Short mmCIF file of N, CA and C in Angstrom, two decimals:
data_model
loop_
_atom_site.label_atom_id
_atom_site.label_comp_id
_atom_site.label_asym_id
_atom_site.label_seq_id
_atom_site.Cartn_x
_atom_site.Cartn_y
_atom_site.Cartn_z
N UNK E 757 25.46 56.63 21.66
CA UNK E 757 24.86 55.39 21.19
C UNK E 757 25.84 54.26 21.40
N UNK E 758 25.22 52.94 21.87
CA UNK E 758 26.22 51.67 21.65
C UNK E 758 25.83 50.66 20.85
N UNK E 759 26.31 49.58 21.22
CA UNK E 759 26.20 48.84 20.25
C UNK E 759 25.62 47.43 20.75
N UNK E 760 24.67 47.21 19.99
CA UNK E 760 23.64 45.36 20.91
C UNK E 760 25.33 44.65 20.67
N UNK E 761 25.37 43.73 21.96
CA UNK E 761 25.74 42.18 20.88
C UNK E 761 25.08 41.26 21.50
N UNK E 762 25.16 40.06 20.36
CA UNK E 762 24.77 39.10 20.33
C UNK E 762 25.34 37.87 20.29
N UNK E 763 25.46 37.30 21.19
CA UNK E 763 26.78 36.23 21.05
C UNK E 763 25.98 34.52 20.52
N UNK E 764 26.46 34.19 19.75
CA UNK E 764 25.76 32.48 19.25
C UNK E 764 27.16 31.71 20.04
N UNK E 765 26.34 30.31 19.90
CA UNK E 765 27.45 29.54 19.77
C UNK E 765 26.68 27.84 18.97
N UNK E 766 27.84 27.70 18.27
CA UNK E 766 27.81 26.12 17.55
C UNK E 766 28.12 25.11 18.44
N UNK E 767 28.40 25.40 19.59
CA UNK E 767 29.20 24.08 20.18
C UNK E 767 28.54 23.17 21.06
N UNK E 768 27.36 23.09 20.67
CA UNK E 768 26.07 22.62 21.42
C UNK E 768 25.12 23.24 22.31
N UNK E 769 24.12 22.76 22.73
CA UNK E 769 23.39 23.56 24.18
C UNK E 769 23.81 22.27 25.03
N UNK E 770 22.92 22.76 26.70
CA UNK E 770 22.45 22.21 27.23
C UNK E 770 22.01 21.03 27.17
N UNK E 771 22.75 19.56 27.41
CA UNK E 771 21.35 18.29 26.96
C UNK E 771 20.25 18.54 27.07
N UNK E 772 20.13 19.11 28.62
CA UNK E 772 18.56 19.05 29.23
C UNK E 772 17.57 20.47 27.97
N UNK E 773 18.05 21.10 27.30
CA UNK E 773 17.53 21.71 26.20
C UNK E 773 17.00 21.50 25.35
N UNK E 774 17.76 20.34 24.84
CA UNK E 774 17.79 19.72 23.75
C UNK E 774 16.74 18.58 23.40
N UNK E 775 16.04 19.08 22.34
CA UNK E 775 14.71 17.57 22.26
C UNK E 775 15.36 15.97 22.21
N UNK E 776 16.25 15.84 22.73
CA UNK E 776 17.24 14.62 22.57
C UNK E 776 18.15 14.50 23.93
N UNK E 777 17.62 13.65 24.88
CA UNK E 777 18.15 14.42 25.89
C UNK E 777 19.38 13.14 26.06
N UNK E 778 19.51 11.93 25.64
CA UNK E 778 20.54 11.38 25.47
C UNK E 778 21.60 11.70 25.09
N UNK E 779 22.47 12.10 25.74
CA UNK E 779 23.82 12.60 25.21
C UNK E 779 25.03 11.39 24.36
N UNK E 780 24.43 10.46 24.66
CA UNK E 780 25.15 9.01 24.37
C UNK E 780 24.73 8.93 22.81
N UNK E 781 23.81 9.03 22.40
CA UNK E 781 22.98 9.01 21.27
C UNK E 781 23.58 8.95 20.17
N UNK E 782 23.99 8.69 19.26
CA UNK E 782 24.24 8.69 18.07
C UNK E 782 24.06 9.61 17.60
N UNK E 783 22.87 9.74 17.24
CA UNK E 783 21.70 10.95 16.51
C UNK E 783 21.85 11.91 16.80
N UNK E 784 22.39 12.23 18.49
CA UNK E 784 22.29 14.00 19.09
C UNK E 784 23.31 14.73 18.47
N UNK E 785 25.08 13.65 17.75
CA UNK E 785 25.80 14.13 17.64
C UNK E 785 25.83 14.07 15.88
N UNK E 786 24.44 13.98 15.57
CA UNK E 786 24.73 13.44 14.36
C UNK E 786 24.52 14.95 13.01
N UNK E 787 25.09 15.63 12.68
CA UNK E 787 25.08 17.05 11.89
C UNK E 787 26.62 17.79 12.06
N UNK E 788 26.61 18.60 10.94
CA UNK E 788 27.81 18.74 10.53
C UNK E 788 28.08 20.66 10.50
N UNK E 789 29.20 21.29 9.75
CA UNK E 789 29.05 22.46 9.67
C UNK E 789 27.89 23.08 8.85
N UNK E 790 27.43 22.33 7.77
CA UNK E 790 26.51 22.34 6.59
C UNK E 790 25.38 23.01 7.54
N UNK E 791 24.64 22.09 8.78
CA UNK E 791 23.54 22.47 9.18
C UNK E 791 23.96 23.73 10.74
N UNK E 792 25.05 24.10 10.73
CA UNK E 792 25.01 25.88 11.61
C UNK E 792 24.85 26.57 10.15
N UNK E 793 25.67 26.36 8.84
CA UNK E 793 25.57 27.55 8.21
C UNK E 793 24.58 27.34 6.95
N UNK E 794 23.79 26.32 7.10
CA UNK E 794 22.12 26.41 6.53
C UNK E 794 21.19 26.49 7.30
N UNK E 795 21.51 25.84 8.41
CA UNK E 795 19.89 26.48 9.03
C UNK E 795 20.35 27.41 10.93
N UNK E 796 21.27 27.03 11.33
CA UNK E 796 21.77 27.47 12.43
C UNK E 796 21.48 29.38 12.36
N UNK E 797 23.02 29.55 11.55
CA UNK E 797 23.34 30.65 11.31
C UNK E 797 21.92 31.73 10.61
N UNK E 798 21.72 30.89 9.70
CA UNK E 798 20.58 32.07 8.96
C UNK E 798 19.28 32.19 10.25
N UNK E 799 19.41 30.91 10.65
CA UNK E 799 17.84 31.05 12.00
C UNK E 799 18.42 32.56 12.92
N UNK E 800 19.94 32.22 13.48
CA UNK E 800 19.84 33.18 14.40
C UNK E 800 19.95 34.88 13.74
N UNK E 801 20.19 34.88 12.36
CA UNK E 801 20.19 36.43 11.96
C UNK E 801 19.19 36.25 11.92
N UNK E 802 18.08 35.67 11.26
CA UNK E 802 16.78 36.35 10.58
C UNK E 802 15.90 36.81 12.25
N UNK E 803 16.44 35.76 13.50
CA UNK E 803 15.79 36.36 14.54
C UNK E 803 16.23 37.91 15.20
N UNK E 804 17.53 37.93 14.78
CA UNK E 804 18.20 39.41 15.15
C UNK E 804 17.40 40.29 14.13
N UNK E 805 17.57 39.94 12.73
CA UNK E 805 16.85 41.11 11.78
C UNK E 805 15.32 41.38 12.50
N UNK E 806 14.44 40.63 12.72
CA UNK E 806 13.16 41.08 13.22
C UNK E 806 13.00 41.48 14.54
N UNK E 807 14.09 41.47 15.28
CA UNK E 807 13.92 42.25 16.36
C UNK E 807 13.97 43.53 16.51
N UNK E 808 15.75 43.75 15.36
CA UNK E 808 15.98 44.88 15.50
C UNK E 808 15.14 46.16 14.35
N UNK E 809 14.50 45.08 13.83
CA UNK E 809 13.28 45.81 13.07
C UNK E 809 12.11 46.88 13.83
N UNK E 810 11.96 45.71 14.49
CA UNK E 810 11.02 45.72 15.84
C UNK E 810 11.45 46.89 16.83
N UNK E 811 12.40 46.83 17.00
CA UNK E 811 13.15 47.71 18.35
C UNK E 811 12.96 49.59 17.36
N UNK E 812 13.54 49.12 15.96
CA UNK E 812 13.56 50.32 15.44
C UNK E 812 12.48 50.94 14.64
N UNK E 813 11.11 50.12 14.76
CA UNK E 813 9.82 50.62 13.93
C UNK E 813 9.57 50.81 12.65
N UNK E 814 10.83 50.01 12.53
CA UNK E 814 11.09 50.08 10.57
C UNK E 814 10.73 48.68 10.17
N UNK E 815 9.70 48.17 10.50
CA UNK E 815 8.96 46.29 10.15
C UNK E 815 8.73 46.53 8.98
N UNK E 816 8.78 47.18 8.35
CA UNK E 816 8.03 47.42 6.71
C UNK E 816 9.34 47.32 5.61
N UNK E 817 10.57 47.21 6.93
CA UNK E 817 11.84 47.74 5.54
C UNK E 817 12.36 46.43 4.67
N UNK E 818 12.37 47.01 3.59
CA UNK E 818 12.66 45.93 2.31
C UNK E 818 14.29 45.78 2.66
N UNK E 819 14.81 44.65 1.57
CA UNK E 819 15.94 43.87 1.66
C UNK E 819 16.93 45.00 1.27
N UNK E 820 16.90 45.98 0.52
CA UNK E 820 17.13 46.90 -0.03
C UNK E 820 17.65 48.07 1.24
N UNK E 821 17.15 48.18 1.63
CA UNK E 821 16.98 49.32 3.01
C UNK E 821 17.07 48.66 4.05
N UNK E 822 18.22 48.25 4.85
CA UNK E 822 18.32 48.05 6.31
C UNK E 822 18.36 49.02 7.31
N UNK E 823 17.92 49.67 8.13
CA UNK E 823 18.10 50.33 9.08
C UNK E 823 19.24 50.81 10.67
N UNK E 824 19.89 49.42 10.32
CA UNK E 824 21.03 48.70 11.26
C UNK E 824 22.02 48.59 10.32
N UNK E 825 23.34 48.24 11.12
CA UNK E 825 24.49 47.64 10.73
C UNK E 825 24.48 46.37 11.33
N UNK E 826 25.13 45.23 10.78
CA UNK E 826 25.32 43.94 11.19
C UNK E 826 26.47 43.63 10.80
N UNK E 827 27.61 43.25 12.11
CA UNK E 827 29.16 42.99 12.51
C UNK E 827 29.10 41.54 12.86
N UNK E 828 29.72 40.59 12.12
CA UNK E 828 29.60 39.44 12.52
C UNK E 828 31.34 39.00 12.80
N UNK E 829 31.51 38.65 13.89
CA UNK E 829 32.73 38.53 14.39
C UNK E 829 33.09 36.89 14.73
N UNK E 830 33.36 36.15 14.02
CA UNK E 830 33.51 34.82 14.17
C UNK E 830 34.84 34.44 14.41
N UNK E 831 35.54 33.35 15.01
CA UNK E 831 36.84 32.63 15.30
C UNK E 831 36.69 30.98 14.35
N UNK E 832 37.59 30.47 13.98
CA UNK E 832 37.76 29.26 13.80
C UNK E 832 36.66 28.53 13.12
N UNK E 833 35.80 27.56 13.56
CA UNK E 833 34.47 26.95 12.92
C UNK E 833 33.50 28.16 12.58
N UNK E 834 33.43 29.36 13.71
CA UNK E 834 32.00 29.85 13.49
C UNK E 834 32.20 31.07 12.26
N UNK E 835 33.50 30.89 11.96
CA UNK E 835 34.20 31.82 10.50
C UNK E 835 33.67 31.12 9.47
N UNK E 836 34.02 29.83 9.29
CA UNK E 836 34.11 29.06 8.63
C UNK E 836 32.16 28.99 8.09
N UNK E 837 31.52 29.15 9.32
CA UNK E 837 30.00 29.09 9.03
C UNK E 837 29.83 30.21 8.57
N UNK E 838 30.12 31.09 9.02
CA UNK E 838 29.87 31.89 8.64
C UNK E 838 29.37 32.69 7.34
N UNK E 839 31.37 32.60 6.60
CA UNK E 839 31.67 32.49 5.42
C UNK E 839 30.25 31.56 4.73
N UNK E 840 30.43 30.33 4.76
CA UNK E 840 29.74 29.24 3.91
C UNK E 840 28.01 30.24 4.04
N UNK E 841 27.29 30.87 5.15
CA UNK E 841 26.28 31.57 5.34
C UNK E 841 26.26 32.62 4.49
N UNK E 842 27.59 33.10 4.10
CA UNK E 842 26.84 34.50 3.01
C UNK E 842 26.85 33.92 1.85
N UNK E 843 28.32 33.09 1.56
CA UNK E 843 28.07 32.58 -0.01
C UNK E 843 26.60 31.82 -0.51
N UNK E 844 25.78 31.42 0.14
CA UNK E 844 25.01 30.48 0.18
C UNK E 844 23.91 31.63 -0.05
N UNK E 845 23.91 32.44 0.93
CA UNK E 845 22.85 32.76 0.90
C UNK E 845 23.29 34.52 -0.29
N UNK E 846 24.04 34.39 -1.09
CA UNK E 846 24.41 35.03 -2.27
C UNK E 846 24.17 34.34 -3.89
N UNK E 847 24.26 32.59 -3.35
CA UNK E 847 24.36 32.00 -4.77
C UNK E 847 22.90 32.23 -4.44
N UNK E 848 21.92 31.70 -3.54
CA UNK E 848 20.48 31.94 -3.37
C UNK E 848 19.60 33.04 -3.71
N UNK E 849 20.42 34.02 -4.13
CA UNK E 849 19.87 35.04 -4.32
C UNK E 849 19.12 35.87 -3.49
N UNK E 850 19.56 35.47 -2.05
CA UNK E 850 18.59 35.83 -0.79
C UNK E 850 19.22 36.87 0.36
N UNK E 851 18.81 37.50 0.83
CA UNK E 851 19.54 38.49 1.76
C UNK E 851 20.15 37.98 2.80
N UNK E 852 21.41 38.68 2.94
CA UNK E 852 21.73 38.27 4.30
C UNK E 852 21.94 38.63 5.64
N UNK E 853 21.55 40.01 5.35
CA UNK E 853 21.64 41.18 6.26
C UNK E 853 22.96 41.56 6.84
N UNK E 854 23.80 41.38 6.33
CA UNK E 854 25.39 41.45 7.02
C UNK E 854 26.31 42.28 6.18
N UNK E 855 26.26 43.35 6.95
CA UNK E 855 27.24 44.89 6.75
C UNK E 855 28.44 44.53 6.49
N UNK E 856 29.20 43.29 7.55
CA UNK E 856 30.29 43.43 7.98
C UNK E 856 30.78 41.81 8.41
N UNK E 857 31.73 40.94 7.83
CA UNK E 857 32.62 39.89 8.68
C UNK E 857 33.90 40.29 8.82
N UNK E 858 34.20 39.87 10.07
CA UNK E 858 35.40 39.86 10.86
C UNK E 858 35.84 38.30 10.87
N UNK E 859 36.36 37.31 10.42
CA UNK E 859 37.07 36.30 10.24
C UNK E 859 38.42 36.04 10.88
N UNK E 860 38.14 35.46 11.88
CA UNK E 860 39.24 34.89 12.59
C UNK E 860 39.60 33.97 12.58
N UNK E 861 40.78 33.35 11.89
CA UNK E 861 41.29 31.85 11.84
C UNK E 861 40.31 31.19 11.21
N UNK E 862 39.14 31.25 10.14
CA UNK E 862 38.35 30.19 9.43
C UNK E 862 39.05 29.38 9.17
N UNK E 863 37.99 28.00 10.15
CA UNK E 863 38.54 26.63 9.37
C UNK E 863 38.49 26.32 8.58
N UNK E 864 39.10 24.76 8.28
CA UNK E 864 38.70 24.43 6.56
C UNK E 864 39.75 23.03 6.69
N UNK E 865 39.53 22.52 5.76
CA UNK E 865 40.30 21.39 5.24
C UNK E 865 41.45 21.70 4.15
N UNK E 866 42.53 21.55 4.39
CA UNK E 866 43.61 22.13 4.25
C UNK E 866 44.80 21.43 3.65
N UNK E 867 44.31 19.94 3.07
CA UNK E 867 45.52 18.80 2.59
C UNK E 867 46.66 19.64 1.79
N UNK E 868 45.41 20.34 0.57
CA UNK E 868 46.76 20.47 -0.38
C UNK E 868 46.52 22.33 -0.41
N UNK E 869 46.75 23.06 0.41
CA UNK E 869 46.79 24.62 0.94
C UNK E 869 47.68 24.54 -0.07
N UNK E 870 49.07 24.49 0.89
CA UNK E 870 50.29 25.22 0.27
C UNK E 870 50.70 25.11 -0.97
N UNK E 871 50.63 24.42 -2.25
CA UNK E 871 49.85 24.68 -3.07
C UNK E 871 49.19 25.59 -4.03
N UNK E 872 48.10 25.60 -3.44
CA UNK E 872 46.53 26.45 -3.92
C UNK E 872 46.51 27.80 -3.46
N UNK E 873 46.96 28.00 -2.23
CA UNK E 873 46.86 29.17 -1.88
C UNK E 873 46.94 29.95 -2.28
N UNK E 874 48.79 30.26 -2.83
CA UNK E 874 48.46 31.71 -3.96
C UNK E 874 47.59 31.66 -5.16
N UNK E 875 47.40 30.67 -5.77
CA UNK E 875 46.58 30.74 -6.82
C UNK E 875 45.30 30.85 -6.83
N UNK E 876 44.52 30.25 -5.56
CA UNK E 876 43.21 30.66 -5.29
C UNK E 876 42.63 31.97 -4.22
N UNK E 877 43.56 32.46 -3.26
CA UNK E 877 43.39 33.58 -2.36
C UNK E 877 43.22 35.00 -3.64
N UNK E 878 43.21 34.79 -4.20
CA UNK E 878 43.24 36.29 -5.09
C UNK E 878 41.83 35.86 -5.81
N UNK E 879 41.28 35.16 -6.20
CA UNK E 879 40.31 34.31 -6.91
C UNK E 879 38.93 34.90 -5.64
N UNK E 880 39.23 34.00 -4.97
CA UNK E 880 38.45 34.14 -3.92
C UNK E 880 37.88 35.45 -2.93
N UNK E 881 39.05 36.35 -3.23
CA UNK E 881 38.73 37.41 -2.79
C UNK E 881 38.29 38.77 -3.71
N UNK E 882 38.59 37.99 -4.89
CA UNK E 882 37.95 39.11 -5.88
C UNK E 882 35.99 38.90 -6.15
N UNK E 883 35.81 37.13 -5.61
CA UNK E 883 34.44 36.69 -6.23
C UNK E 883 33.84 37.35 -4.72
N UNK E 884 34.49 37.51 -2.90
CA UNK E 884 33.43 37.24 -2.06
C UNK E 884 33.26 38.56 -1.63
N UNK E 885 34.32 39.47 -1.57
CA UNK E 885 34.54 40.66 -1.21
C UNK E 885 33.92 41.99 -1.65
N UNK E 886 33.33 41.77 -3.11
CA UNK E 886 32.06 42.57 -3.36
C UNK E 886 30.99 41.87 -2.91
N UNK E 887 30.50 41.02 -2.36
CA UNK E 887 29.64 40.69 -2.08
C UNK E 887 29.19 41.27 -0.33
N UNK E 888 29.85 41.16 0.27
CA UNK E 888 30.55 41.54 1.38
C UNK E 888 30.11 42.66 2.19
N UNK E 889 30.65 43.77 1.16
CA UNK E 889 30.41 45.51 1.33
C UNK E 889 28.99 45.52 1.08
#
């Protein structure tokens, strides 16, 4: 057996894709990390979850019972969405279908880190890390 992947990316499409085909535009460039990891990110799992539903004849399976594993392997920003994608969709009370993050270099805003760090890295990993597994 192997393994699908699925590769996203945040870093735009195609103009000619795009219902905005001005690249000059104001507007085309106008959204932030907020909208990959509210509507980006959750659009492209929930299209992976019903495929691989689909592929595996299990369309009936509750939130409870996944049939798959889901490895989400992000670098830099798409960590960063990532992350913000499960917490979100944990305070929501909503599934997220994700077995597994791999976090590479998540960004972030970082003034006063050094700091916070030890005092909040233990915090943080005690609230996200059951959530997680």
């Amino acid at each position: 057996q192997g393994y699908d992947v699925w590769m996203g990316n945040l870093r735009s499409c195609h103009p000619f894709a795009h219902k905005m085909k001005n690249i000059s535009n104001k507007a085309y460039w106008n959204f932030s990390v907020n909208e990959h990891a509210f509507f980006d990110l959750p659009s492209f799992v929930e299209k992976l979850h019903a495929v691989k539903l689909t592929e595996l004849g299990d369309e009936s399976s509750n939130d409870a019972h996944q049939p798959y594993e889901l490895t989400i392997v992000s670098h830099s920003m798409g960590a960063m969405v990532s992350l913000m994608y499960i917490i979100h969709c944990r305070m929501k009370g909503m599934p997220h279908h994700v077995s597994k993050l791999i976090l590479l270099s998540p960004a972030g805003y970082h003034e006063k880190a050094p700091i916070l760090i030890p005092i909040l890295c233990p915090i943080v990993n005690r609230l996200v890390c059951p959530f997680i597994n």
